[in-house]
Amino acid sequence: MASFRVILKPSVHKDLRRLPQAVVRRVMARIEALGDDPLPRGSLKLSGSQHLHRLRVGDYRVIYGFDSSAGEVVVHHVRPRSDAYWDL
């Protein structure tokens, strides 16, 4: 499969600063893997959105979108499940 470029929005950096380091390592490993497969096992398309997907990493959710034609995966948020879907 083609390799995708992974882009982190500034909000992701802010979200990651709030998380414990062990969680950050797990989340970043899953985000980096999105470059090889933007639809890994366990990812779901968010209802009500044309292009957003979510990836579960423990109690946290990675909200992202991808564009096959541009070869990009854009990560929008990394948040606890209780806060992940508020401002989409």
XYZ file of C-alpha atoms in Angstrom:
88
model
C 0.000 0.000 0.000
C 1.164 3.540 -0.696
C 2.774 5.489 2.078
C 0.845 8.474 3.425
C 2.301 11.631 4.928
C 1.040 12.121 8.502
C 0.274 15.724 9.494
C -0.429 16.708 13.112
C -2.543 19.808 13.640
C -1.416 22.210 16.400
C -4.333 21.034 18.550
C -2.763 17.549 18.655
C 0.448 18.890 20.194
C -1.644 20.645 22.831
C -3.656 17.482 23.498
C -0.503 15.350 23.828
C 1.048 17.690 26.413
C -1.856 16.878 28.740
C -1.386 13.098 28.563
C 0.941 10.840 30.588
C 4.165 9.928 28.749
C 3.293 6.219 28.552
C 0.042 7.082 26.779
C 1.821 9.529 24.461
C 4.210 6.782 23.320
C 1.326 4.388 22.562
C -0.670 7.076 20.767
C 2.301 8.226 18.675
C 3.053 4.649 17.628
C -0.521 4.264 16.368
C -0.420 7.674 14.634
C 2.836 6.806 12.859
C 1.288 3.513 11.706
C -1.460 5.524 9.975
C 1.171 6.498 7.396
C 1.275 2.894 6.192
C -2.421 2.083 6.613
C -4.919 4.948 7.078
C -7.725 2.474 7.799
C -6.240 0.048 10.337
C -8.274 -2.611 12.048
C -10.495 -0.982 14.652
C -10.807 2.417 12.982
C -14.333 3.676 12.393
C -15.777 6.413 10.230
C -17.542 8.998 12.372
C -21.222 9.306 11.586
C -22.271 12.788 10.528
C -18.892 13.528 8.985
C -17.772 13.073 5.407
C -14.100 12.473 6.074
C -13.347 11.941 9.780
C -12.381 8.627 11.341
C -11.539 7.615 14.884
C -8.954 5.245 16.220
C -9.172 3.875 19.745
C -6.002 3.777 21.846
C -7.067 2.591 25.289
C -9.322 5.235 26.836
C -8.214 7.816 24.254
C -9.439 8.542 20.739
C -7.416 9.760 17.767
C -9.657 11.769 15.435
C -8.241 11.991 11.928
C -9.057 12.357 8.268
C -7.228 11.172 5.184
C -7.112 12.050 1.512
C -6.019 9.233 -0.781
C -5.439 11.484 -3.769
C -3.148 13.832 -1.817
C -1.528 10.990 0.132
C -2.082 12.700 3.487
C -3.429 11.719 6.886
C -4.360 14.736 9.022
C -4.708 14.108 12.771
C -7.121 16.607 14.351
C -7.393 15.554 18.018
C -6.146 13.078 20.616
C -8.493 13.160 23.573
C -10.107 11.018 26.253
C -13.280 9.352 25.033
C -15.467 11.594 27.198
C -14.158 14.752 25.450
C -13.261 13.451 22.000
C -16.432 14.283 20.094
C -17.522 17.616 21.583
C -16.272 20.098 18.991
C -16.358 18.140 15.755
